[in-house]
Amino acid sequence: MAAVGRNVTRFDVGERVNAATMPVPRGGFYAEYGVVEAEFVARVPERMPTEQAGAMAWDALTALSGVDLLGLRPGETLMVFGASGGIGHLAVQLARHSGIRVLAVASGDDGVALARRLGADDAVDGRKDDVLAAALEFAPGGLDAALVTVGGETAERSLRAIKNSGRIAWPNGVLPVPATSLGATVSSFDGDRSRTATDRLNAIIEASSFEVHVARTFPLERVADAHRALNDHYVGKLALDVR
């Protein structure tokens, strides 16, 4: 933190912080410095590397909101679709922290390996495996819930494994929007960016082995290369280093 406003008392200059907010109405930005409201700022947990903290806040709070919305109890089953992506690999860890059994649908052998390493009870490759069959083997009576972070035909077919009494959720912005008409309760949501949510997230991080997997880091002057890399296969997150 480089500076604080005159009425800000929760933070001191020099502390490591991150924030999940849109400082400009049209969306995000790239800069060495940004001004955000103190309500959306959180201290970075001591055990978390700065690079991970910088890439974490938006996706982690979205993942936490999704897991909360589904309202699962310990021992119940959750399919995380897109489990090797930015939101998905964090959702896997948050669900396991709550004692939920997780079937991770990832992308590629490296994505499957990442999901397993982060605690998924089982993981399959959504590009080549029969996800519906794997889901029904994982939970023969049907899955209790699904968190969908990537839409498409494979996701739609896989959602048939959810119980009629189950729940399906996806963050607003997932395209194509899931069009399933199953008996399960279907919800879309925005991530909670409040101070309460960031405090909860930090408490989980402090109490667990939570990890933000950063696949590649680019210096600010190579931001164009970072955008091009979004079209490549990678797992976890891409990050910009503006130092």
CSV table of N, CA, C and O in Angstrom, one decimal, residues 118-221:
chain,number,residue,atom,x,y,z
A,118,LEU,N,-4.8,-30.3,-5.6
A,118,LEU,CA,-5.4,-29.3,-4.7
A,118,LEU,C,-6.5,-29.9,-3.9
A,118,LEU,O,-7.2,-29.2,-3.2
A,119,GLY,N,-6.8,-31.3,-4.0
A,119,GLY,CA,-7.7,-31.9,-3.1
A,119,GLY,C,-8.9,-32.5,-3.6
A,119,GLY,O,-9.7,-33.0,-2.9
A,120,ALA,N,-9.1,-32.5,-5.0
A,120,ALA,CA,-10.3,-33.1,-5.5
A,120,ALA,C,-10.3,-34.6,-5.2
A,120,ALA,O,-9.3,-35.2,-5.3
A,121,ASP,N,-11.5,-35.1,-4.9
A,121,ASP,CA,-11.6,-36.5,-4.6
A,121,ASP,C,-11.4,-37.4,-5.8
A,121,ASP,O,-11.0,-38.5,-5.8
A,122,ASP,N,-11.9,-36.8,-7.0
A,122,ASP,CA,-11.6,-37.4,-8.3
A,122,ASP,C,-11.6,-36.3,-9.3
A,122,ASP,O,-12.2,-35.2,-9.1
A,123,ALA,N,-11.0,-36.6,-10.4
A,123,ALA,CA,-10.8,-35.6,-11.5
A,123,ALA,C,-10.9,-36.3,-12.8
A,123,ALA,O,-10.3,-37.3,-13.0
A,124,VAL,N,-11.5,-35.6,-13.8
A,124,VAL,CA,-11.6,-36.1,-15.2
A,124,VAL,C,-11.3,-35.0,-16.1
A,124,VAL,O,-11.4,-33.8,-15.8
A,125,ASP,N,-10.9,-35.4,-17.3
A,125,ASP,CA,-10.6,-34.4,-18.4
A,125,ASP,C,-11.9,-34.2,-19.2
A,125,ASP,O,-12.4,-35.1,-19.9
A,126,GLY,N,-12.4,-33.0,-19.1
A,126,GLY,CA,-13.6,-32.7,-19.8
A,126,GLY,C,-13.5,-32.7,-21.3
A,126,GLY,O,-14.5,-32.7,-22.0
A,127,ARG,N,-12.3,-32.6,-21.8
A,127,ARG,CA,-12.1,-32.6,-23.3
A,127,ARG,C,-12.1,-34.0,-23.9
A,127,ARG,O,-12.4,-34.1,-25.1
A,128,LYS,N,-11.8,-35.0,-23.1
A,128,LYS,CA,-11.7,-36.4,-23.7
A,128,LYS,C,-12.5,-37.5,-22.9
A,128,LYS,O,-12.7,-38.5,-23.5
A,129,ASP,N,-12.8,-37.2,-21.7
A,129,ASP,CA,-13.4,-38.3,-20.9
A,129,ASP,C,-14.9,-38.2,-20.9
A,129,ASP,O,-15.5,-37.1,-21.3
A,130,ASP,N,-15.6,-39.3,-20.6
A,130,ASP,CA,-17.1,-39.3,-20.5
A,130,ASP,C,-17.4,-38.7,-19.1
A,130,ASP,O,-17.5,-39.5,-18.2
A,131,VAL,N,-17.7,-37.4,-19.1
A,131,VAL,CA,-17.9,-36.8,-17.8
A,131,VAL,C,-19.2,-37.3,-17.1
A,131,VAL,O,-19.2,-37.5,-15.9
A,132,LEU,N,-20.2,-37.5,-17.9
A,132,LEU,CA,-21.5,-38.0,-17.3
A,132,LEU,C,-21.3,-39.4,-16.6
A,132,LEU,O,-21.8,-39.6,-15.5
A,133,ALA,N,-20.6,-40.3,-17.3
A,133,ALA,CA,-20.4,-41.6,-16.8
A,133,ALA,C,-19.5,-41.5,-15.5
A,133,ALA,O,-19.8,-42.2,-14.5
A,134,ALA,N,-18.5,-40.6,-15.5
A,134,ALA,CA,-17.6,-40.5,-14.4
A,134,ALA,C,-18.4,-39.9,-13.2
A,134,ALA,O,-18.2,-40.3,-12.0
A,135,ALA,N,-19.3,-39.0,-13.5
A,135,ALA,CA,-20.1,-38.4,-12.4
A,135,ALA,C,-21.1,-39.4,-11.8
A,135,ALA,O,-21.2,-39.4,-10.5
A,136,LEU,N,-21.7,-40.2,-12.6
A,136,LEU,CA,-22.6,-41.2,-12.0
A,136,LEU,C,-21.9,-42.3,-11.3
A,136,LEU,O,-22.4,-42.9,-10.4
A,137,GLU,N,-20.6,-42.6,-11.7
A,137,GLU,CA,-19.8,-43.5,-10.9
A,137,GLU,C,-19.4,-42.9,-9.6
A,137,GLU,O,-19.3,-43.5,-8.5
A,138,PHE,N,-19.1,-41.6,-9.6
A,138,PHE,CA,-18.6,-40.9,-8.4
A,138,PHE,C,-19.8,-40.8,-7.4
A,138,PHE,O,-19.6,-40.9,-6.2
A,139,ALA,N,-21.0,-40.5,-7.9
A,139,ALA,CA,-22.2,-40.4,-7.0
A,139,ALA,C,-23.3,-41.2,-7.7
A,139,ALA,O,-24.1,-40.6,-8.4
A,140,PRO,N,-23.4,-42.5,-7.5
A,140,PRO,CA,-24.4,-43.3,-8.2
A,140,PRO,C,-25.9,-42.9,-8.0
A,140,PRO,O,-26.7,-43.1,-8.9
A,141,GLY,N,-26.2,-42.2,-6.9
A,141,GLY,CA,-27.5,-41.7,-6.7
A,141,GLY,C,-27.7,-40.3,-7.2
A,141,GLY,O,-28.8,-39.7,-7.1
A,142,GLY,N,-26.7,-39.8,-7.9
A,142,GLY,CA,-26.8,-38.4,-8.4
A,142,GLY,C,-26.0,-37.5,-7.6
A,142,GLY,O,-25.9,-37.6,-6.3
A,143,LEU,N,-25.4,-36.5,-8.2
A,143,LEU,CA,-24.6,-35.4,-7.5
A,143,LEU,C,-25.6,-34.5,-6.8
A,143,LEU,O,-26.6,-34.2,-7.3
A,144,ASP,N,-25.1,-33.9,-5.7
A,144,ASP,CA,-25.9,-33.0,-4.9
A,144,ASP,C,-25.9,-31.6,-5.6
A,144,ASP,O,-26.8,-30.8,-5.5
A,145,ALA,N,-24.8,-31.2,-6.3
A,145,ALA,CA,-24.7,-29.9,-6.8
A,145,ALA,C,-23.6,-29.8,-7.9
A,145,ALA,O,-22.7,-30.7,-8.0
A,146,ALA,N,-23.6,-28.7,-8.6
A,146,ALA,CA,-22.6,-28.4,-9.6
A,146,ALA,C,-22.3,-26.9,-9.6
A,146,ALA,O,-23.2,-26.1,-9.5
A,147,LEU,N,-21.0,-26.6,-9.7
A,147,LEU,CA,-20.6,-25.2,-9.9
A,147,LEU,C,-20.0,-25.2,-11.3
A,147,LEU,O,-19.0,-25.8,-11.6
A,148,VAL,N,-20.6,-24.4,-12.2
A,148,VAL,CA,-20.2,-24.4,-13.6
A,148,VAL,C,-19.5,-23.1,-13.9
A,148,VAL,O,-20.1,-22.0,-13.9
A,149,THR,N,-18.2,-23.2,-14.2
A,149,THR,CA,-17.4,-22.0,-14.5
A,149,THR,C,-17.1,-21.9,-16.0
A,149,THR,O,-16.5,-20.9,-16.4
A,150,VAL,N,-17.5,-22.9,-16.8
A,150,VAL,CA,-17.3,-23.0,-18.2
A,150,VAL,C,-18.5,-23.6,-18.8
A,150,VAL,O,-18.9,-24.7,-18.4
A,151,GLY,N,-19.2,-22.9,-19.8
A,151,GLY,CA,-20.4,-23.4,-20.4
A,151,GLY,C,-20.1,-24.2,-21.6
A,151,GLY,O,-18.9,-24.4,-22.0
A,152,GLY,N,-21.1,-24.8,-22.2
A,152,GLY,CA,-20.9,-25.5,-23.5
A,152,GLY,C,-21.7,-26.9,-23.5
A,152,GLY,O,-22.3,-27.3,-22.5
A,153,GLU,N,-21.5,-27.6,-24.6
A,153,GLU,CA,-22.3,-28.8,-24.7
A,153,GLU,C,-21.9,-29.9,-23.7
A,153,GLU,O,-22.7,-30.6,-23.2
A,154,THR,N,-20.6,-30.0,-23.4
A,154,THR,CA,-20.1,-31.0,-22.5
A,154,THR,C,-20.7,-30.7,-21.1
A,154,THR,O,-21.1,-31.6,-20.4
A,155,ALA,N,-20.7,-29.4,-20.7
A,155,ALA,CA,-21.3,-29.1,-19.4
A,155,ALA,C,-22.7,-29.4,-19.3
A,155,ALA,O,-23.2,-30.0,-18.3
A,156,GLU,N,-23.5,-29.1,-20.4
A,156,GLU,CA,-24.9,-29.4,-20.4
A,156,GLU,C,-25.2,-30.8,-20.2
A,156,GLU,O,-26.0,-31.2,-19.4
A,157,ARG,N,-24.4,-31.7,-20.9
A,157,ARG,CA,-24.6,-33.1,-20.8
A,157,ARG,C,-24.3,-33.6,-19.4
A,157,ARG,O,-25.0,-34.4,-18.9
A,158,SER,N,-23.2,-33.1,-18.9
A,158,SER,CA,-22.8,-33.5,-17.6
A,158,SER,C,-23.8,-33.2,-16.5
A,158,SER,O,-23.8,-33.9,-15.5
A,159,LEU,N,-24.5,-32.1,-16.6
A,159,LEU,CA,-25.5,-31.7,-15.6
A,159,LEU,C,-26.6,-32.7,-15.4
A,159,LEU,O,-27.4,-32.6,-14.5
A,160,ARG,N,-26.7,-33.6,-16.3
A,160,ARG,CA,-27.8,-34.7,-16.2
A,160,ARG,C,-27.5,-35.5,-14.9
A,160,ARG,O,-28.4,-36.3,-14.5
A,161,ALA,N,-26.2,-35.5,-14.4
A,161,ALA,CA,-25.9,-36.3,-13.3
A,161,ALA,C,-26.3,-35.6,-12.0
A,161,ALA,O,-26.2,-36.2,-10.9
A,162,ILE,N,-26.9,-34.4,-12.0
A,162,ILE,CA,-27.3,-33.8,-10.8
A,162,ILE,C,-28.7,-34.3,-10.4
A,162,ILE,O,-29.6,-34.5,-11.2
A,163,LYS,N,-28.9,-34.6,-9.1
A,163,LYS,CA,-30.2,-35.0,-8.6
A,163,LYS,C,-31.3,-34.0,-8.9
A,163,LYS,O,-31.0,-32.8,-9.0
A,164,ASN,N,-32.5,-34.5,-9.0
A,164,ASN,CA,-33.7,-33.5,-9.2
A,164,ASN,C,-33.8,-32.6,-8.0
A,164,ASN,O,-34.3,-31.4,-8.2
A,165,SER,N,-33.3,-33.0,-6.9
A,165,SER,CA,-33.4,-32.2,-5.7
A,165,SER,C,-32.1,-31.4,-5.5
A,165,SER,O,-31.9,-30.7,-4.5
A,166,GLY,N,-31.2,-31.5,-6.5
A,166,GLY,CA,-29.9,-30.8,-6.4
A,166,GLY,C,-29.9,-29.4,-6.8
A,166,GLY,O,-30.9,-28.8,-7.1
A,167,ARG,N,-28.7,-28.8,-6.8
A,167,ARG,CA,-28.5,-27.4,-7.1
A,167,ARG,C,-27.4,-27.2,-8.1
A,167,ARG,O,-26.4,-27.8,-8.1
A,168,ILE,N,-27.6,-26.2,-9.0
A,168,ILE,CA,-26.6,-25.8,-10.0
A,168,ILE,C,-26.4,-24.3,-10.0
A,168,ILE,O,-27.4,-23.6,-9.9
A,169,ALA,N,-25.2,-23.9,-10.0
A,169,ALA,CA,-24.9,-22.4,-10.0
A,169,ALA,C,-23.8,-22.1,-10.9
A,169,ALA,O,-22.9,-22.9,-11.1
A,170,TRP,N,-23.8,-20.9,-11.5
A,170,TRP,CA,-22.7,-20.4,-12.3
A,170,TRP,C,-22.6,-18.9,-12.1
A,170,TRP,O,-23.6,-18.2,-11.9
A,171,PRO,N,-21.4,-18.4,-12.2
A,171,PRO,CA,-21.1,-17.0,-12.1
A,171,PRO,C,-21.7,-16.3,-13.3
A,171,PRO,O,-21.6,-16.8,-14.4
A,172,ASN,N,-22.3,-15.1,-13.1
A,172,ASN,CA,-22.7,-14.3,-14.2
A,172,ASN,C,-21.5,-14.0,-15.1
A,172,ASN,O,-20.4,-13.6,-14.6
A,173,GLY,N,-21.6,-14.2,-16.4
A,173,GLY,CA,-20.5,-14.0,-17.3
A,173,GLY,C,-20.1,-15.3,-18.0
A,173,GLY,O,-19.3,-15.2,-19.0
A,174,VAL,N,-20.5,-16.4,-17.4
A,174,VAL,CA,-20.2,-17.7,-18.1
A,174,VAL,C,-20.9,-17.8,-19.4
A,174,VAL,O,-22.1,-17.6,-19.5
A,175,LEU,N,-20.2,-18.1,-20.4
A,175,LEU,CA,-20.8,-18.2,-21.8
A,175,LEU,C,-20.3,-19.6,-22.4
A,175,LEU,O,-19.1,-20.0,-22.2
A,176,PRO,N,-21.2,-20.2,-23.2
A,176,PRO,CA,-22.6,-19.9,-23.2
A,176,PRO,C,-23.3,-20.2,-21.9
A,176,PRO,O,-22.9,-21.1,-21.2
A,177,VAL,N,-24.4,-19.4,-21.7
A,177,VAL,CA,-25.1,-19.6,-20.4
A,177,VAL,C,-25.8,-21.0,-20.4
A,177,VAL,O,-26.4,-21.4,-21.4
A,178,PRO,N,-25.6,-21.8,-19.4
A,178,PRO,CA,-26.2,-23.1,-19.3
A,178,PRO,C,-27.7,-23.0,-19.5
A,178,PRO,O,-28.4,-22.1,-18.9
A,179,ALA,N,-28.2,-23.8,-20.3
A,179,ALA,CA,-29.7,-23.8,-20.7
A,179,ALA,C,-30.4,-25.0,-20.2
A,179,ALA,O,-31.5,-25.3,-20.7
A,180,THR,N,-29.9,-25.7,-19.2
A,180,THR,CA,-30.5,-26.9,-18.7
A,180,THR,C,-31.9,-26.6,-18.2
A,180,THR,O,-32.1,-25.6,-17.6
A,181,SER,N,-32.8,-27.6,-18.4
A,181,SER,CA,-34.1,-27.5,-17.8
A,181,SER,C,-34.4,-28.6,-16.9
A,181,SER,O,-35.5,-29.1,-16.8
A,182,LEU,N,-33.4,-29.1,-16.2
A,182,LEU,CA,-33.5,-30.2,-15.3
A,182,LEU,C,-34.3,-29.8,-14.1
A,182,LEU,O,-34.6,-28.6,-13.8
A,183,GLY,N,-34.7,-30.8,-13.2
A,183,GLY,CA,-35.4,-30.5,-12.0
A,183,GLY,C,-34.6,-29.8,-11.0
A,183,GLY,O,-35.2,-29.2,-10.0
A,184,ALA,N,-33.3,-29.8,-11.1
A,184,ALA,CA,-32.5,-29.1,-10.1
A,184,ALA,C,-32.7,-27.6,-10.0
A,184,ALA,O,-33.1,-27.0,-11.0
A,185,THR,N,-32.5,-27.0,-8.8
A,185,THR,CA,-32.5,-25.6,-8.7
A,185,THR,C,-31.3,-24.9,-9.4
A,185,THR,O,-30.2,-25.3,-9.2
A,186,VAL,N,-31.6,-24.0,-10.3
A,186,VAL,CA,-30.6,-23.4,-11.1
A,186,VAL,C,-30.4,-21.9,-10.7
A,186,VAL,O,-31.4,-21.2,-10.7
A,187,SER,N,-29.2,-21.4,-10.4
A,187,SER,CA,-29.0,-20.0,-10.0
A,187,SER,C,-27.7,-19.5,-10.7
A,187,SER,O,-26.8,-20.2,-10.9
A,188,SER,N,-27.8,-18.2,-11.0
A,188,SER,CA,-26.6,-17.5,-11.4
A,188,SER,C,-26.3,-16.4,-10.3
A,188,SER,O,-27.1,-16.1,-9.5
A,189,PHE,N,-25.0,-16.0,-10.2
A,189,PHE,CA,-24.7,-15.1,-9.1
A,189,PHE,C,-23.5,-14.2,-9.5
A,189,PHE,O,-22.7,-14.5,-10.4
A,190,ASP,N,-23.3,-13.2,-8.7
A,190,ASP,CA,-22.1,-12.4,-8.7
A,190,ASP,C,-21.3,-12.6,-7.4
A,190,ASP,O,-21.9,-12.9,-6.4
A,191,GLY,N,-20.0,-12.5,-7.5
A,191,GLY,CA,-19.2,-12.7,-6.3
A,191,GLY,C,-19.4,-11.6,-5.3
A,191,GLY,O,-19.6,-10.4,-5.6
A,192,ASP,N,-19.4,-12.0,-4.0
A,192,ASP,CA,-19.5,-11.0,-2.9
A,192,ASP,C,-18.1,-10.4,-2.7
A,192,ASP,O,-17.2,-11.1,-2.4
A,193,ARG,N,-18.0,-9.1,-2.9
A,193,ARG,CA,-16.8,-8.3,-2.7
A,193,ARG,C,-16.7,-7.6,-1.4
A,193,ARG,O,-15.8,-6.8,-1.2
A,194,SER,N,-17.6,-7.9,-0.5
A,194,SER,CA,-17.7,-7.1,0.8
A,194,SER,C,-16.5,-7.4,1.7
A,194,SER,O,-15.8,-8.4,1.6
A,195,ARG,N,-16.4,-6.6,2.7
A,195,ARG,CA,-15.4,-6.8,3.8
A,195,ARG,C,-15.6,-8.1,4.5
A,195,ARG,O,-14.7,-8.8,4.8
A,196,THR,N,-16.9,-8.4,4.7
A,196,THR,CA,-17.2,-9.7,5.4
A,196,THR,C,-16.7,-10.9,4.6
A,196,THR,O,-16.1,-11.8,5.2
A,197,ALA,N,-16.9,-10.8,3.3
A,197,ALA,CA,-16.4,-11.9,2.4
A,197,ALA,C,-14.9,-12.0,2.4
A,197,ALA,O,-14.4,-13.1,2.5
A,198,THR,N,-14.2,-10.9,2.3
A,198,THR,CA,-12.8,-10.9,2.2
A,198,THR,C,-12.2,-11.4,3.6
A,198,THR,O,-11.2,-12.1,3.6
A,199,ASP,N,-12.8,-11.0,4.7
A,199,ASP,CA,-12.3,-11.5,6.0
A,199,ASP,C,-12.5,-13.0,6.1
A,199,ASP,O,-11.6,-13.7,6.6
A,200,ARG,N,-13.7,-13.5,5.6
A,200,ARG,CA,-13.9,-15.0,5.6
A,200,ARG,C,-12.9,-15.7,4.7
A,200,ARG,O,-12.3,-16.8,5.1
A,201,LEU,N,-12.6,-15.2,3.6
A,201,LEU,CA,-11.6,-15.8,2.7
A,201,LEU,C,-10.3,-15.8,3.3
A,201,LEU,O,-9.6,-16.9,3.3
A,202,ASN,N,-9.9,-14.7,3.9
A,202,ASN,CA,-8.5,-14.7,4.5
A,202,ASN,C,-8.5,-15.7,5.7
A,202,ASN,O,-7.4,-16.3,5.9
A,203,ALA,N,-9.5,-15.9,6.4
A,203,ALA,CA,-9.5,-16.8,7.5
A,203,ALA,C,-9.3,-18.3,7.0
A,203,ALA,O,-8.6,-19.1,7.6
A,204,ILE,N,-10.0,-18.6,5.9
A,204,ILE,CA,-9.8,-19.9,5.3
A,204,ILE,C,-8.4,-20.1,4.8
A,204,ILE,O,-7.8,-21.1,5.0
A,205,ILE,N,-7.8,-19.0,4.2
A,205,ILE,CA,-6.4,-19.1,3.7
A,205,ILE,C,-5.5,-19.4,4.9
A,205,ILE,O,-4.5,-20.2,4.8
A,206,GLU,N,-5.7,-18.7,6.0
A,206,GLU,CA,-4.8,-18.8,7.1
A,206,GLU,C,-4.9,-20.2,7.7
A,206,GLU,O,-3.9,-20.7,8.3
A,207,ALA,N,-6.1,-20.9,7.6
A,207,ALA,CA,-6.3,-22.1,8.2
A,207,ALA,C,-6.1,-23.3,7.3
A,207,ALA,O,-6.3,-24.5,7.8
A,208,SER,N,-5.7,-23.1,6.1
A,208,SER,CA,-5.5,-24.2,5.2
A,208,SER,C,-4.3,-24.1,4.3
A,208,SER,O,-3.5,-23.1,4.5
A,209,SER,N,-4.2,-25.0,3.3
A,209,SER,CA,-3.0,-24.9,2.4
A,209,SER,C,-3.4,-24.3,1.1
A,209,SER,O,-3.0,-24.7,0.0
A,210,PHE,N,-4.3,-23.3,1.1
A,210,PHE,CA,-4.9,-22.7,0.0
A,210,PHE,C,-3.8,-22.1,-1.0
A,210,PHE,O,-2.8,-21.5,-0.5
A,211,GLU,N,-4.0,-22.4,-2.3
A,211,GLU,CA,-3.0,-22.0,-3.2
A,211,GLU,C,-3.6,-21.4,-4.5
A,211,GLU,O,-4.6,-21.9,-5.0
A,212,VAL,N,-3.0,-20.3,-4.9
A,212,VAL,CA,-3.4,-19.7,-6.2
A,212,VAL,C,-2.4,-20.2,-7.2
A,212,VAL,O,-1.2,-19.8,-7.1
A,213,HIS,N,-2.8,-21.0,-8.2
A,213,HIS,CA,-1.8,-21.5,-9.1
A,213,HIS,C,-1.6,-20.5,-10.3
A,213,HIS,O,-2.5,-20.2,-11.1
A,214,VAL,N,-0.4,-19.9,-10.3
A,214,VAL,CA,-0.1,-18.9,-11.4
A,214,VAL,C,0.7,-19.6,-12.5
A,214,VAL,O,1.9,-20.0,-12.2
A,215,ALA,N,0.1,-19.8,-13.6
A,215,ALA,CA,0.8,-20.6,-14.7
A,215,ALA,C,1.9,-19.8,-15.3
A,215,ALA,O,3.0,-20.3,-15.6
A,216,ARG,N,1.7,-18.5,-15.6
A,216,ARG,CA,2.7,-17.6,-16.2
A,216,ARG,C,2.6,-16.2,-15.6
A,216,ARG,O,1.5,-15.7,-15.4
A,217,THR,N,3.7,-15.5,-15.5
A,217,THR,CA,3.7,-14.1,-15.1
A,217,THR,C,4.4,-13.3,-16.2
A,217,THR,O,5.4,-13.7,-16.7
A,218,PHE,N,3.7,-12.1,-16.5
A,218,PHE,CA,4.3,-11.3,-17.6
A,218,PHE,C,4.6,-9.9,-17.0
A,218,PHE,O,3.8,-9.4,-16.2
A,219,PRO,N,5.7,-9.3,-17.4
A,219,PRO,CA,5.9,-7.9,-17.0
A,219,PRO,C,4.9,-7.0,-17.7
A,219,PRO,O,4.3,-7.3,-18.7
A,220,LEU,N,4.7,-5.8,-17.1
A,220,LEU,CA,3.6,-4.9,-17.6
A,220,LEU,C,3.9,-4.5,-19.1
A,220,LEU,O,2.9,-4.4,-19.9
A,221,GLU,N,5.1,-4.4,-19.5
A,221,GLU,CA,5.4,-4.0,-20.9
A,221,GLU,C,5.1,-5.1,-21.9
A,221,GLU,O,5.0,-4.9,-23.1
